[in-house]
Amino acid sequence: MSRINYPSPYIITSDRVGSDLVYEDVSNQINGSRTVFNLGQEADSARIFVYYNGLLVNSDVDSFSDQSFTLSFAPSEPDNIQVIYSIKGEPIVES
């Protein structure tokens, strides 16, 4: 299990964050002109966090749909984009 260091209240591992959040690296979709990025599962648009080169960039997201989001810019290689989100329809676990 790999750990990625981001300034976040969550510990990010290979695919799960906290108890109900999913981590996904969509950097392999970067091609220099693409602005729409696809997710592997349907995301709850109220609980999605997009990181560009380690910085939270939700203000640069033009729109969210169930399984994709659109950035206001087109990243280029070797940039990276990671997403942390709650799966749509999964209840939020309160501790």
Tab-separated table of C-alpha atoms in Angstrom:
chain	number	residue	atom	x	y	z
A	1	MET	CA	0.000	0.000	0.000
A	2	SER	CA	1.481	3.320	-1.039
A	3	ARG	CA	1.085	6.600	0.811
A	4	ILE	CA	1.035	9.981	-0.883
A	5	ASN	CA	1.812	13.114	1.078
A	6	TYR	CA	-0.692	15.928	0.558
A	7	PRO	CA	-1.710	18.710	2.911
A	8	SER	CA	-4.972	17.081	3.903
A	9	PRO	CA	-6.734	15.887	7.036
A	10	TYR	CA	-6.927	12.452	5.412
A	11	ILE	CA	-4.356	9.705	4.977
A	12	ILE	CA	-4.361	8.800	1.296
A	13	THR	CA	-3.587	5.203	0.412
A	14	SER	CA	-3.820	3.356	-2.875
A	15	ASP	CA	-7.607	3.568	-3.213
A	16	ARG	CA	-9.387	4.539	0.027
A	17	VAL	CA	-9.213	7.694	2.118
A	18	GLY	CA	-10.735	7.863	5.571
A	19	SER	CA	-13.806	5.655	5.820
A	20	ASP	CA	-16.002	6.616	2.868
A	21	LEU	CA	-13.811	8.478	0.381
A	22	VAL	CA	-12.153	7.030	-2.730
A	23	TYR	CA	-8.812	8.136	-4.171
A	24	GLU	CA	-8.235	8.059	-7.919
A	25	ASP	CA	-5.255	9.223	-9.990
A	26	VAL	CA	-6.433	10.365	-13.442
A	27	SER	CA	-3.028	11.648	-14.595
A	28	ASN	CA	-2.918	9.024	-17.345
A	29	GLN	CA	-5.733	10.957	-19.090
A	30	ILE	CA	-3.605	14.124	-19.476
A	31	ASN	CA	-2.655	14.869	-23.091
A	32	GLY	CA	-2.141	18.655	-23.218
A	33	SER	CA	-5.555	19.488	-24.699
A	34	ARG	CA	-8.008	17.420	-22.660
A	35	THR	CA	-10.170	19.265	-20.115
A	36	VAL	CA	-12.740	16.528	-19.338
A	37	PHE	CA	-11.541	13.735	-17.025
A	38	ASN	CA	-13.387	10.499	-16.301
A	39	LEU	CA	-13.758	8.751	-12.965
A	40	GLY	CA	-14.037	5.027	-12.369
A	41	GLN	CA	-17.224	5.318	-10.284
A	42	GLU	CA	-20.156	7.705	-9.933
A	43	ALA	CA	-19.166	10.519	-7.600
A	44	ASP	CA	-21.250	12.608	-5.242
A	45	SER	CA	-20.657	16.079	-6.731
A	46	ALA	CA	-20.945	17.685	-3.280
A	47	ARG	CA	-18.030	15.568	-2.012
A	48	ILE	CA	-15.382	15.634	-4.732
A	49	PHE	CA	-11.945	17.198	-4.330
A	50	VAL	CA	-9.678	17.681	-7.363
A	51	TYR	CA	-5.925	18.117	-6.825
A	52	TYR	CA	-3.654	19.472	-9.576
A	53	ASN	CA	0.050	18.894	-8.842
A	54	GLY	CA	-0.874	18.531	-5.168
A	55	LEU	CA	-2.988	21.695	-4.888
A	56	LEU	CA	-6.752	21.690	-4.410
A	57	VAL	CA	-8.274	23.234	-7.561
A	58	ASN	CA	-12.047	22.836	-7.131
A	59	SER	CA	-12.438	26.520	-8.045
A	60	ASP	CA	-10.973	25.659	-11.482
A	61	VAL	CA	-13.527	22.901	-12.103
A	62	ASP	CA	-16.171	24.162	-14.532
A	63	SER	CA	-18.583	21.276	-14.013
A	64	PHE	CA	-19.094	17.875	-12.407
A	65	SER	CA	-21.187	15.022	-13.737
A	66	ASP	CA	-21.711	11.561	-12.258
A	67	GLN	CA	-18.497	10.101	-13.675
A	68	SER	CA	-16.496	13.067	-14.976
A	69	PHE	CA	-15.426	16.630	-14.322
A	70	THR	CA	-14.313	19.479	-16.590
A	71	LEU	CA	-11.361	21.724	-15.779
A	72	SER	CA	-11.116	25.338	-16.943
A	73	PHE	CA	-7.614	24.587	-18.268
A	74	ALA	CA	-5.836	21.745	-20.081
A	75	PRO	CA	-2.991	20.240	-18.032
A	76	SER	CA	0.064	18.911	-19.839
A	77	GLU	CA	2.567	16.191	-19.056
A	78	PRO	CA	4.255	15.720	-16.559
A	79	ASP	CA	1.452	17.347	-14.523
A	80	ASN	CA	-0.707	15.141	-12.332
A	81	ILE	CA	-4.327	15.114	-11.241
A	82	GLN	CA	-5.687	13.190	-8.288
A	83	VAL	CA	-9.286	13.095	-7.140
A	84	ILE	CA	-10.774	12.239	-3.755
A	85	TYR	CA	-14.514	11.647	-3.746
A	86	SER	CA	-17.450	9.956	-2.089
A	87	ILE	CA	-19.239	7.380	-4.194
A	88	LYS	CA	-22.710	8.556	-5.187
A	89	GLY	CA	-25.413	6.938	-3.056
A	90	GLU	CA	-23.062	5.772	-0.289
A	91	PRO	CA	-24.071	7.124	3.105
A	92	ILE	CA	-21.672	9.408	4.915
A	93	VAL	CA	-20.245	7.539	7.884
A	94	GLU	CA	-20.424	9.652	11.033
A	95	SER	CA	-18.033	8.760	13.849
